[in-house]
Coordinates of C-alpha atoms (C1' of nucleotides) in Angstrom, one line a residue:
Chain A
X1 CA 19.1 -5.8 -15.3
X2 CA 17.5 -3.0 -17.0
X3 CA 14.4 -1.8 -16.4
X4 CA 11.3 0.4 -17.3
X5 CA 11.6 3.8 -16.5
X6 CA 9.9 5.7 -13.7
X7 CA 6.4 5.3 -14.0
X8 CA 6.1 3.8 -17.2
X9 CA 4.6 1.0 -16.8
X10 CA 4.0 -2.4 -19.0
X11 CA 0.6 -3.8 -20.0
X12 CA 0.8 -7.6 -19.0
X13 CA -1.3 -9.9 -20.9
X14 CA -3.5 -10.3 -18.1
X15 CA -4.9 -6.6 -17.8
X16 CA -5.0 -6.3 -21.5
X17 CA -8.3 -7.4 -22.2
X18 CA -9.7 -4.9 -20.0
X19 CA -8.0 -2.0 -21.6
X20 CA -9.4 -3.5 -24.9
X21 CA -12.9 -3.4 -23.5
X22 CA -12.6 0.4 -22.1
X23 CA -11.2 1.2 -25.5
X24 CA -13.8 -0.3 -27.6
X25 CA -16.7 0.9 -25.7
X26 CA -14.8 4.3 -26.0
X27 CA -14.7 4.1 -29.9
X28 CA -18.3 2.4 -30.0
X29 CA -19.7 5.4 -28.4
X30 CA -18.0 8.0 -29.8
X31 CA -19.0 6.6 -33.1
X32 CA -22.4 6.4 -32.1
X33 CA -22.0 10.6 -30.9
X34 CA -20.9 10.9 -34.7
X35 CA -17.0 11.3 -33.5
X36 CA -14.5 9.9 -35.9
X37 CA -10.9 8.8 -35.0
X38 CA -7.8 10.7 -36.0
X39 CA -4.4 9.8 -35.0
X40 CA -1.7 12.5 -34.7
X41 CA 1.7 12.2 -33.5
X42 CA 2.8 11.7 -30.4
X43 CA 5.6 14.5 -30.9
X44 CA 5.8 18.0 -31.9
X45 CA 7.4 21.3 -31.4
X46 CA 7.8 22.7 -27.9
X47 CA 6.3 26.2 -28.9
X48 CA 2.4 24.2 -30.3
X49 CA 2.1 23.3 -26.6
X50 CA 3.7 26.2 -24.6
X51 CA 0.8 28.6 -27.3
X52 CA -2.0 26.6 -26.1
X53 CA -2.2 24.7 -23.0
X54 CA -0.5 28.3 -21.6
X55 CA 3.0 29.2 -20.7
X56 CA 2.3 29.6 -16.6
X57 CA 1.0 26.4 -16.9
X58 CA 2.7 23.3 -14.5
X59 CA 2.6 21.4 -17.7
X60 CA 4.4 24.1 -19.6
X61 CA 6.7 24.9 -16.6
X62 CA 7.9 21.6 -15.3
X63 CA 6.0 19.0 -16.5
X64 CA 7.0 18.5 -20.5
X65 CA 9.0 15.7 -22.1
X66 CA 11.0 18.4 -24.0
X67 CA 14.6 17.3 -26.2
X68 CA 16.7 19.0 -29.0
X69 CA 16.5 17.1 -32.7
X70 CA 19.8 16.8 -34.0
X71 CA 19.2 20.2 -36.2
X72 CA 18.1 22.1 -32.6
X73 CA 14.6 22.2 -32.8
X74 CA 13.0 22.0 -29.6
X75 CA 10.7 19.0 -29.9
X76 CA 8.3 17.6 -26.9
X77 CA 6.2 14.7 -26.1
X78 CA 2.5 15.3 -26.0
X79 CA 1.2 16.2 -22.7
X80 CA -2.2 16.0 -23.9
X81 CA -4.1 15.8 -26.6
X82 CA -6.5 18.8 -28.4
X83 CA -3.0 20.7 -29.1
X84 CA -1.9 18.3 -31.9
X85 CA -5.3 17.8 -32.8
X86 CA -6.5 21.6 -33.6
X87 CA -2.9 21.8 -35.0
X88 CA -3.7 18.7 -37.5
X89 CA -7.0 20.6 -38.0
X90 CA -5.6 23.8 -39.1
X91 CA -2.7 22.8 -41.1
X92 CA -4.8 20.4 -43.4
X93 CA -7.2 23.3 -43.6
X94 CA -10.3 21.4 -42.7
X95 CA -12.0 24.6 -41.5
X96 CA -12.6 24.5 -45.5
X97 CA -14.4 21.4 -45.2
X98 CA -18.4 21.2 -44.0
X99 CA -18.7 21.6 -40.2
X100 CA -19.3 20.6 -37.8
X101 CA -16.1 18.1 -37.6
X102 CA -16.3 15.8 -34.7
X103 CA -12.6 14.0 -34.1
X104 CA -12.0 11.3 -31.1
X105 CA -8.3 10.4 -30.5
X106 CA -6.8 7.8 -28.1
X107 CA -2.8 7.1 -27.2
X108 CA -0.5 8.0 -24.6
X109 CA 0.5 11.3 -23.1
X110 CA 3.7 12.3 -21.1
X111 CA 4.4 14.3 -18.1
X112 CA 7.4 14.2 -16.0
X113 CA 6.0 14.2 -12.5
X114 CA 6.3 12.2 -9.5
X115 CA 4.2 8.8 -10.0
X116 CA 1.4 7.9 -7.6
X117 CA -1.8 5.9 -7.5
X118 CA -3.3 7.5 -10.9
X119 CA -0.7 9.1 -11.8
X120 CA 1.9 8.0 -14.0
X121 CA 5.0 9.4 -16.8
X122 CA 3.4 8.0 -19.4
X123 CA -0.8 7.9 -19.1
X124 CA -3.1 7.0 -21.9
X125 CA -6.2 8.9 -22.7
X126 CA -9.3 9.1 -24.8
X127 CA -10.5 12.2 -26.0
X128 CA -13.0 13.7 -27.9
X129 CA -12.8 17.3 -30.1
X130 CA -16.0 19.3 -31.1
X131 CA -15.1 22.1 -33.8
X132 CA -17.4 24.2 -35.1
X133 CA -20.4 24.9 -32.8
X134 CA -21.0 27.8 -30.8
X135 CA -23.8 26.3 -29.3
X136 CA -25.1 25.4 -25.8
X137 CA -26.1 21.9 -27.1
X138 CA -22.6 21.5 -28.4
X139 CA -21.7 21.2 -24.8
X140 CA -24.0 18.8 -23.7
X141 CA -23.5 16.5 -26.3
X142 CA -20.0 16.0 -25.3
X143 CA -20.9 15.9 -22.1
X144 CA -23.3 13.6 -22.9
X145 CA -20.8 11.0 -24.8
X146 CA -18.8 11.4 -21.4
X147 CA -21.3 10.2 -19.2
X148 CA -22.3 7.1 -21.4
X149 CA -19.1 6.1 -21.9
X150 CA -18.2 6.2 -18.1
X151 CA -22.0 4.9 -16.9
X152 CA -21.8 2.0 -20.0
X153 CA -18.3 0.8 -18.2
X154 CA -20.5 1.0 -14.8
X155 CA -17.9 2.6 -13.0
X156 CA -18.8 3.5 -9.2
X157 CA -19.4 6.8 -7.4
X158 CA -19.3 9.0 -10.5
X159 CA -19.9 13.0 -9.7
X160 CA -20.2 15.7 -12.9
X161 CA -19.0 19.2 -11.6
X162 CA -19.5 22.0 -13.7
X163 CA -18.7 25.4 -13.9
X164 CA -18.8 28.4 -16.0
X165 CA -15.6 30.5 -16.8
X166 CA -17.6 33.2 -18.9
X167 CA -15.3 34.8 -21.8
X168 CA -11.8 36.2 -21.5
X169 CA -14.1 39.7 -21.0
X170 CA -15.9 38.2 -17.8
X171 CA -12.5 36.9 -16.2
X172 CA -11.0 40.1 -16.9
X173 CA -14.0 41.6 -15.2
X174 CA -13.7 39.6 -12.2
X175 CA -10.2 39.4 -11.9
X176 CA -9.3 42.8 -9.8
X177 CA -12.4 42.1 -7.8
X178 CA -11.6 39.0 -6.6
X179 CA -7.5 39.8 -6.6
X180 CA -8.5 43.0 -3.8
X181 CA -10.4 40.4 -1.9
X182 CA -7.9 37.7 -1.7
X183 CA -5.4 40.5 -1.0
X184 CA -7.4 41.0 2.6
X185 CA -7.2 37.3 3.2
X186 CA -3.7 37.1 2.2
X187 CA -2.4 36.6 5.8
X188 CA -5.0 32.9 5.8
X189 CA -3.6 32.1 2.9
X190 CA -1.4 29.1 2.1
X191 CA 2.3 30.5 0.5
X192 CA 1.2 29.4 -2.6
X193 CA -2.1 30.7 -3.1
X194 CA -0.1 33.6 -2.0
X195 CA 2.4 33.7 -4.9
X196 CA -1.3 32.5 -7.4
X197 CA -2.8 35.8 -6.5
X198 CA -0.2 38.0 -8.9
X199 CA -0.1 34.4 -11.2
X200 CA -3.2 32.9 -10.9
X201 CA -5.6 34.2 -8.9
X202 CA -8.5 32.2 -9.9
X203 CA -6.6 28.9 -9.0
X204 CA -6.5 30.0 -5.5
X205 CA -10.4 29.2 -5.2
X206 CA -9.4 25.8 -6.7
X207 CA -6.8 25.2 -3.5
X208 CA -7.3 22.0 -1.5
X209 CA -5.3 23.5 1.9
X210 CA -8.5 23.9 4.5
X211 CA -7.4 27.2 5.5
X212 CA -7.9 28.5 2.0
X213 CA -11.1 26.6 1.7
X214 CA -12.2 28.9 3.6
X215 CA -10.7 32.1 3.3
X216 CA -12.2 32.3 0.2
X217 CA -15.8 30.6 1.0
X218 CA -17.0 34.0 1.1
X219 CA -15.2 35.1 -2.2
X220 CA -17.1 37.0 -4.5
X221 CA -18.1 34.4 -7.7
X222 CA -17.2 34.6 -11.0
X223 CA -21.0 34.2 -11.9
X224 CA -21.7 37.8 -9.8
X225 CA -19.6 39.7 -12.3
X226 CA -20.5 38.2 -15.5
X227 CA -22.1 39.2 -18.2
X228 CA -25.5 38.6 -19.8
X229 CA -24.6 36.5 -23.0
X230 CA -22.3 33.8 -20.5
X231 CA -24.9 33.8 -18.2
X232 CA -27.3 32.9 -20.7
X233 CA -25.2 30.4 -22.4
X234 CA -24.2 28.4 -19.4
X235 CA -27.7 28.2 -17.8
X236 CA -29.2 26.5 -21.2
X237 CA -26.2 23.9 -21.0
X238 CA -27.6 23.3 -17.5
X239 CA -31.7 23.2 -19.2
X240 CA -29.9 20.3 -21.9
X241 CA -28.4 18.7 -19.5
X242 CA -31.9 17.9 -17.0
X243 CA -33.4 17.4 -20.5
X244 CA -31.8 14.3 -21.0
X245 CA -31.1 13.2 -17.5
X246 CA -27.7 14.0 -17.0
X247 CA -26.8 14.8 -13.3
X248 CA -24.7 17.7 -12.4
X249 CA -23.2 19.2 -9.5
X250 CA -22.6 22.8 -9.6
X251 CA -19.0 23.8 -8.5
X252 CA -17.6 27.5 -8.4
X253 CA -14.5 26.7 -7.7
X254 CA -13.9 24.2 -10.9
X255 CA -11.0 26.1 -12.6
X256 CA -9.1 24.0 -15.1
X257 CA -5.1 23.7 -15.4
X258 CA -5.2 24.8 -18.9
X259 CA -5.5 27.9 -19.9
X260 CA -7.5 27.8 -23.5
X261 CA -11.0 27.1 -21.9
X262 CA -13.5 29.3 -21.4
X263 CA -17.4 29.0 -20.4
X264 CA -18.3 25.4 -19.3
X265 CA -16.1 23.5 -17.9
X266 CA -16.2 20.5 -16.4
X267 CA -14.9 17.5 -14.4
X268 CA -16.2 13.7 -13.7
X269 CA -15.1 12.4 -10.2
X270 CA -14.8 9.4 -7.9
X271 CA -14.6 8.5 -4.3
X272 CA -13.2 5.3 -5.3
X273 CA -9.5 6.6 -6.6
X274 CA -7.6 8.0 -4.4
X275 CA -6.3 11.3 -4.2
X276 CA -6.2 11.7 -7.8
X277 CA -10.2 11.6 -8.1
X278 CA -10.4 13.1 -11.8
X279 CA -11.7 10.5 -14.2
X280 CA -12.0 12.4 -17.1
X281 CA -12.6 16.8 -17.5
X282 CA -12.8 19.2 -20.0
X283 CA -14.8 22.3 -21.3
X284 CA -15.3 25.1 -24.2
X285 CA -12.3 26.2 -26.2
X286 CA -13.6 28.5 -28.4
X287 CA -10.2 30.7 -28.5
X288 CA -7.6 28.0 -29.2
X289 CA -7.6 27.3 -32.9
X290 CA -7.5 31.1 -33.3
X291 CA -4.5 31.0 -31.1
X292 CA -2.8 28.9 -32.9
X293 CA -3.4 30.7 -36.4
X294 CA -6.3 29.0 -37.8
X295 CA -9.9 30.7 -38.6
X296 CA -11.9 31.6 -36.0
X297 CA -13.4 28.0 -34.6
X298 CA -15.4 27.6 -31.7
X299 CA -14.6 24.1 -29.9
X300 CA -15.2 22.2 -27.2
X301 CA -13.7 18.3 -25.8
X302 CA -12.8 16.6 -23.1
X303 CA -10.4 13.5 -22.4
X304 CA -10.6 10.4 -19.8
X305 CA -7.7 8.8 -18.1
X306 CA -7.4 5.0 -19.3
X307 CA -5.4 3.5 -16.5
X308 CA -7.9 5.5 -14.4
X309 CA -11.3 3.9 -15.8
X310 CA -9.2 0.3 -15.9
X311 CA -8.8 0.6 -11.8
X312 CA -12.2 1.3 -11.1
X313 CA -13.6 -0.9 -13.7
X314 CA -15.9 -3.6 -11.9
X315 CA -14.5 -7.5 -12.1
X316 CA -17.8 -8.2 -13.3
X317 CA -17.1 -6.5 -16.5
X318 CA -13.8 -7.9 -17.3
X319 CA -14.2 -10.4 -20.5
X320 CA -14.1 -13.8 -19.4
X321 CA -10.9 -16.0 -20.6
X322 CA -10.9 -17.1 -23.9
X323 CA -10.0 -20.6 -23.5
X324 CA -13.4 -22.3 -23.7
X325 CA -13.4 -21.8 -27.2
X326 CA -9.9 -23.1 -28.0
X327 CA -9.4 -26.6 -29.0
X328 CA -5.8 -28.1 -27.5
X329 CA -4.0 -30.3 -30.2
X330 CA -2.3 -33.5 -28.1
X331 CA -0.3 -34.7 -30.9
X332 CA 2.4 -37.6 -29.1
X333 CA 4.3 -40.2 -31.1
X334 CA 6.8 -40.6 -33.9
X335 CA 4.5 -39.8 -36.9
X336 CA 1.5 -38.3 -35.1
X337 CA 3.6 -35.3 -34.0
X338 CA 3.9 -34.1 -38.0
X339 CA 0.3 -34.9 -38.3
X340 CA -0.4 -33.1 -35.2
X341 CA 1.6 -29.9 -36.9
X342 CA -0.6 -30.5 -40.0
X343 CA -3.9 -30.4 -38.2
X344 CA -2.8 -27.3 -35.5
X345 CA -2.9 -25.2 -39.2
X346 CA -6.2 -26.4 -40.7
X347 CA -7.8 -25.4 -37.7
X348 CA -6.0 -22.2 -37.6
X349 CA -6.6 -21.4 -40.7
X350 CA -10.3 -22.6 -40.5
X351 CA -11.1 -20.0 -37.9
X352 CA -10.8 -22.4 -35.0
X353 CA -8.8 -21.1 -32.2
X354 CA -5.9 -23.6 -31.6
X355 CA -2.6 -24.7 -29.4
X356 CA -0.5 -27.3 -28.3
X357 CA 3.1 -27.8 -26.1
X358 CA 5.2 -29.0 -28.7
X359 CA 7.4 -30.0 -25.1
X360 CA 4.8 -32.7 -24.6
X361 CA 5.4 -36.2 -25.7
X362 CA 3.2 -38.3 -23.5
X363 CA -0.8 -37.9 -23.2
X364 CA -0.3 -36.9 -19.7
X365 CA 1.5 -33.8 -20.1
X366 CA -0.5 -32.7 -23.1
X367 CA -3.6 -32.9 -21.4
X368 CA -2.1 -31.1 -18.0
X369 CA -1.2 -28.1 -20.3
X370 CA -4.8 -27.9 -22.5
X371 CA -6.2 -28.5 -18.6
X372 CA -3.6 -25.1 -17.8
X373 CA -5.3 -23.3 -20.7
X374 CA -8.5 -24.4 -19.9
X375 CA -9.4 -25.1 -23.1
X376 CA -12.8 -27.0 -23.5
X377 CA -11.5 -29.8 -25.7
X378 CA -8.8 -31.3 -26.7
X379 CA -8.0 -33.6 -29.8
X380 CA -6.3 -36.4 -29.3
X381 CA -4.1 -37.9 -31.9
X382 CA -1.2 -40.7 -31.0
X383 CA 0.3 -43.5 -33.4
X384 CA -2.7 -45.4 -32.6
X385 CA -5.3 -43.3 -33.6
X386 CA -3.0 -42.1 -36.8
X387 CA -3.4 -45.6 -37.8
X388 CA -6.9 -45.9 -37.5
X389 CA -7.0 -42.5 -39.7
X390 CA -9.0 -41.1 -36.8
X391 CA -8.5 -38.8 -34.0
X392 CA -10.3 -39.0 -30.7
X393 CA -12.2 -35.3 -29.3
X394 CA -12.3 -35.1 -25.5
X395 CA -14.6 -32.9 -23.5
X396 CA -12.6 -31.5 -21.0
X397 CA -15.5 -30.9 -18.5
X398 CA -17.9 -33.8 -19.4
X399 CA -14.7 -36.2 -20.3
X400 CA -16.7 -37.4 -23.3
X401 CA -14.8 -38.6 -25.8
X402 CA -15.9 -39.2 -30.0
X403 CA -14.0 -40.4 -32.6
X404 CA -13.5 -38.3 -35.8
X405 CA -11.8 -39.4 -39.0
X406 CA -9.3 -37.5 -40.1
X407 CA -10.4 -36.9 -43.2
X408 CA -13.2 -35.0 -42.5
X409 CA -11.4 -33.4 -39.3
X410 CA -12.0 -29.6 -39.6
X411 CA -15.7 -29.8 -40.7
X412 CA -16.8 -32.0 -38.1
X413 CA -15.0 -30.5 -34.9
X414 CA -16.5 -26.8 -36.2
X415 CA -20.2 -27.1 -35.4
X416 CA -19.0 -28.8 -32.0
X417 CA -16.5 -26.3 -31.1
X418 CA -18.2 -23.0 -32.5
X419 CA -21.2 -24.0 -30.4
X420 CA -19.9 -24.7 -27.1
Chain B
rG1 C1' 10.5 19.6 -6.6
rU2 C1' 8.9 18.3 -1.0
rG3 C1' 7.5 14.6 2.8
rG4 C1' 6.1 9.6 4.8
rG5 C1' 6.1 4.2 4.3
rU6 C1' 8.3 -0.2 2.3
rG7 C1' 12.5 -3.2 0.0
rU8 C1' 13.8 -11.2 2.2
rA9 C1' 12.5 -17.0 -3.6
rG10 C1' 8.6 -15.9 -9.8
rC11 C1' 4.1 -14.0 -6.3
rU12 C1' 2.2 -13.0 -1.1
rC13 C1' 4.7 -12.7 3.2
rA14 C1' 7.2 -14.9 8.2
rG15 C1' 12.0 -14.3 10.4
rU16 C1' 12.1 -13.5 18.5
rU17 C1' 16.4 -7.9 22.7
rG18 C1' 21.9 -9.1 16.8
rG19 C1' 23.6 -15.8 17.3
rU20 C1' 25.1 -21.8 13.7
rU21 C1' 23.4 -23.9 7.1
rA22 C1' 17.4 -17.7 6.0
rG23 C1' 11.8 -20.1 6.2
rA24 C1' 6.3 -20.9 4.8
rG25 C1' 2.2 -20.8 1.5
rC26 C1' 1.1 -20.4 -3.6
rG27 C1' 3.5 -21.1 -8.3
rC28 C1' 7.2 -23.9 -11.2
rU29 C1' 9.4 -28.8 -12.0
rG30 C1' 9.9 -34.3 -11.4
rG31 C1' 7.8 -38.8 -9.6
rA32 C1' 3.8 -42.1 -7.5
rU33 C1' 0.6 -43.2 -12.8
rU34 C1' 5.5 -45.6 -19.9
rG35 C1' -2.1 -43.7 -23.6
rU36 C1' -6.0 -39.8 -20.2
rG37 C1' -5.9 -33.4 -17.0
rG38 C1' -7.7 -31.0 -12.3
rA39 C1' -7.4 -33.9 -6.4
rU40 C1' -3.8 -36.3 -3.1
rC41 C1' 1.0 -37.8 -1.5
rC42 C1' 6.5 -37.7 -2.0
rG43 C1' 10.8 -35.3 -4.0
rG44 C1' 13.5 -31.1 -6.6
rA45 C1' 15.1 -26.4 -8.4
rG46 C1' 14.9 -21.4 -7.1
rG47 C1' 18.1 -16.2 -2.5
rU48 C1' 24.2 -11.0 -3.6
rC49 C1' 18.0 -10.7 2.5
rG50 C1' 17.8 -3.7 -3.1
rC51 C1' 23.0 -1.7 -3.4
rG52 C1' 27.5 0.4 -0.9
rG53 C1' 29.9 1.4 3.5
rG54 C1' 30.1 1.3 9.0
rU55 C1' 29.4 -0.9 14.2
rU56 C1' 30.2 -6.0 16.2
rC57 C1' 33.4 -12.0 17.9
rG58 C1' 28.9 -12.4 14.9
rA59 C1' 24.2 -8.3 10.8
rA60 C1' 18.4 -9.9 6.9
rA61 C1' 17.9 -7.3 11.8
rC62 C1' 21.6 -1.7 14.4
rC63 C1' 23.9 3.1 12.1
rC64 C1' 25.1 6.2 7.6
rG65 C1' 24.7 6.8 2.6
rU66 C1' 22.4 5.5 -2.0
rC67 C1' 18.8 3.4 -5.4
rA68 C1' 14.1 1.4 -6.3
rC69 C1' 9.0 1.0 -5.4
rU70 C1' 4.8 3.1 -3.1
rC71 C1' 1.5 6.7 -0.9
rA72 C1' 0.7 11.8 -0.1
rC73 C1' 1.7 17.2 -1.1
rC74 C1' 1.9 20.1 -5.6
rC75 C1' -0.8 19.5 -10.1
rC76 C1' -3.7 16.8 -13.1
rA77 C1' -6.4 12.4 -16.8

RNA sequence: GUGGGUGUAGCUCAGUUGGUUAGAGCGCUGGAUUGUGGAUCCGGAGGUCGCGGGUUCGAAACCCGUCACUCACCCCA
């Protein structure tokens, strides 16, 4: 038997509707935040991803779906999704056109890594891309769409951390400050953080290990060497954020996987997950379109995890089955059947949600299957009825039964069906 | 990449210190009821016990290997 690969899994009908629901309330909103949709591809060259999301990155180093086309171009699946998106922006040169330009994606992402609860090969996510505002309010309005979206689908137990990175200056600033502390601590330190201190030094504040908790609980902060304009900037994303309710939870030690961002940055998380508590993150980009040869943009986004939301998404809010409003056709007997055919399409093609067992050729076994599809009626139409030029509509739940000629079929079974 | 747990019917799971032909519930299917569903009763189908090797008179069970799934580390959505 051949089967899927390793975490890559299939969408049954049955948990379809709720990834529908998640991803129309995602568009709805987004919409409503004056985001519009672009699709890019779900490919592209290696080197767009090793620019952006940073080539010390785990995604650059280990994690990408990387293969040769047949004339030796490195190509890779999509890890995430701003890189394709700022390169889409650039290379149709909508920096020419008005901005701000607000873009929204959704689609699947690849990473080869080992599969667990929330984390899979191929994920899908939703995410949103800001261009063109260098301004405070910028932030908390994609913030903002985060929130709603995530509160709208009434998922449980929601945190927002934020942090500020400060610009590339500030980092560079803090970095030998905090690199000749963790170099006294070095001997608390996990052998990773160890090796992060030459890589990635700010990571090691980000480190889960207890020990290095709190080795560096008395680290010097990122926010004591930074400068005035970062400072100011961050502290009136936090005055926009109170002003329309949003609640935050500052966290120092938020530093993000990817290296493009800079000043907020931020993460929604949950109790209810599992180890892999991130629902959705993100934060300021303002060097990345530069990066990647375009004009000068600032930017800022963040993306959700879909099969993330769909776990914690409440029962309550999964749509109800469809089958009340379908209407089961119990077409049985020599010329019926064909008539039963006839009047399957005129229904169909009348807007009226419609199926039958074309298996069945006794009552009984029609009305078990429309009773296994819980459909709210079914029409019933043997040689009998045919030759009365009627056909008999059962209620399923009241077992009420009418006669309807056939020759005003359609019309009369709408009002009745459309209703219910 | 590293570590733990689990692999028995479509699904959820029993299966005694190793002992005859491997079980249950649900689901599926047929009948009781040849023109009226759900409920009930009766019957039926469905298994390479993940796979390969080993120990043994005898293995679903014990040992070794392997694969898959899963959780966690790492990292992230």
């Amino acid at each position: 038997m051949i089967k899927g690969i390793k975490g890559v899994k299939d969408l049954l009908p049955e948990e379809t509707p709720r990834w529908r629901l998640i991803e129309e309330k995602a568009r709805f909103w987004a919409s409503t935040f004056g985001f519009h949709e672009i699709r890019v591809p779900i490919f592209e060259v290696t080197t767009l991803f090793a620019r952006s999301i940073g080539a010390s990155t785990d995604i650059v180093e280990k994690e990408m779906y990387t293969f040769q086309d047949r004339d030796g171009t490195s190509l890779t699946l999509r890890p995430e999704g701003t890189a394709g998106t700022v390169r889409a922006y650039i290379e149709h040169n909508r920096a020419a056109d008005p901005l701000p330009q607000k873009y929204c994606y959704l689609g699947p992402m690849f990473r080869h890594e080992r599969p667990q609860a929330g984390r899979l090969r191929q994920f899908h996510q939703f995410g949103v891309e800001s261009f063109g505002m260098a301004d405070p309010r910028a932030d908390v309005e994609t913030i903002a769409l985060l929130w709603q979206l995530l509160s709208d689908l009434r998922l449980p137990a929601l945190t927002l951390e934020i942090n500020n990175l400060g610009y590339t200056s500030d980092r560079e600033a803090y970095r030998p400050v905090l690199v000749a502390y963790l170099r006294q601590q070095e001997s608390q330190l996990c052998a990773n953080c160890v090796r992060r201190i030459e890589t990635n030094p700010l990571r090691v504040l980000d480190c889960k290990v207890p020990a290095c908790r709190a080795a560096t609980d008395a680290a010097p902060t990122l926010a004591g060497s930074m400068a005035e304009p970062a400072t100011t900037y961050f502290s009136k994303v936090l005055e926009g954020l109170q002003a329309i309710g949003i609640p935050y939870q500052l966290n120092h030690r938020l530093v993000r996987g990817l290296d493009y961002y800079c000043l907020t940055t931020f993460e929604v998380t949950t109790t209810s997950l599992g180890a892999q508590n991130a629902v959705g993150a993100g934060g300021r980009y303002d060097g990345l379109v530069e990066t990647l040869d375009g004009p000068k943009t600032p930017a800022v986004g963040f993306a959700v995890g879909i099969e993330r939301i769909s776990m914690m998404l409440p029962e309550s809010l999964t749509p109800p089955s469809v089958g009340d409003k379908t209407v089961y056709v119990a077409a049985f007997g020599e010329r019926a059947a064909l008539q039963g055919l006839k009047i399957l399409q005129d229904l169909r093609l009348a807007g009226v949600r419609a199926v039958t067992d074309f298996r069945s050729a006794t009552l009984k076994a029609h009305l078990r299957q429309a009773d296994r599809f819980t459909c709210r009626y079914t029409l019933i139409l043997g040689d009998d009825e045919l030759n009365k030029g009627s056909a008999i509509l059962r209620n399923m739940q009241t077992k009420d039964q009418v006669d309807l000629p056939l020759s005003t079929l359609v019309a009369s079974l709408l009002p009745q069906v459309l209703t219910s």
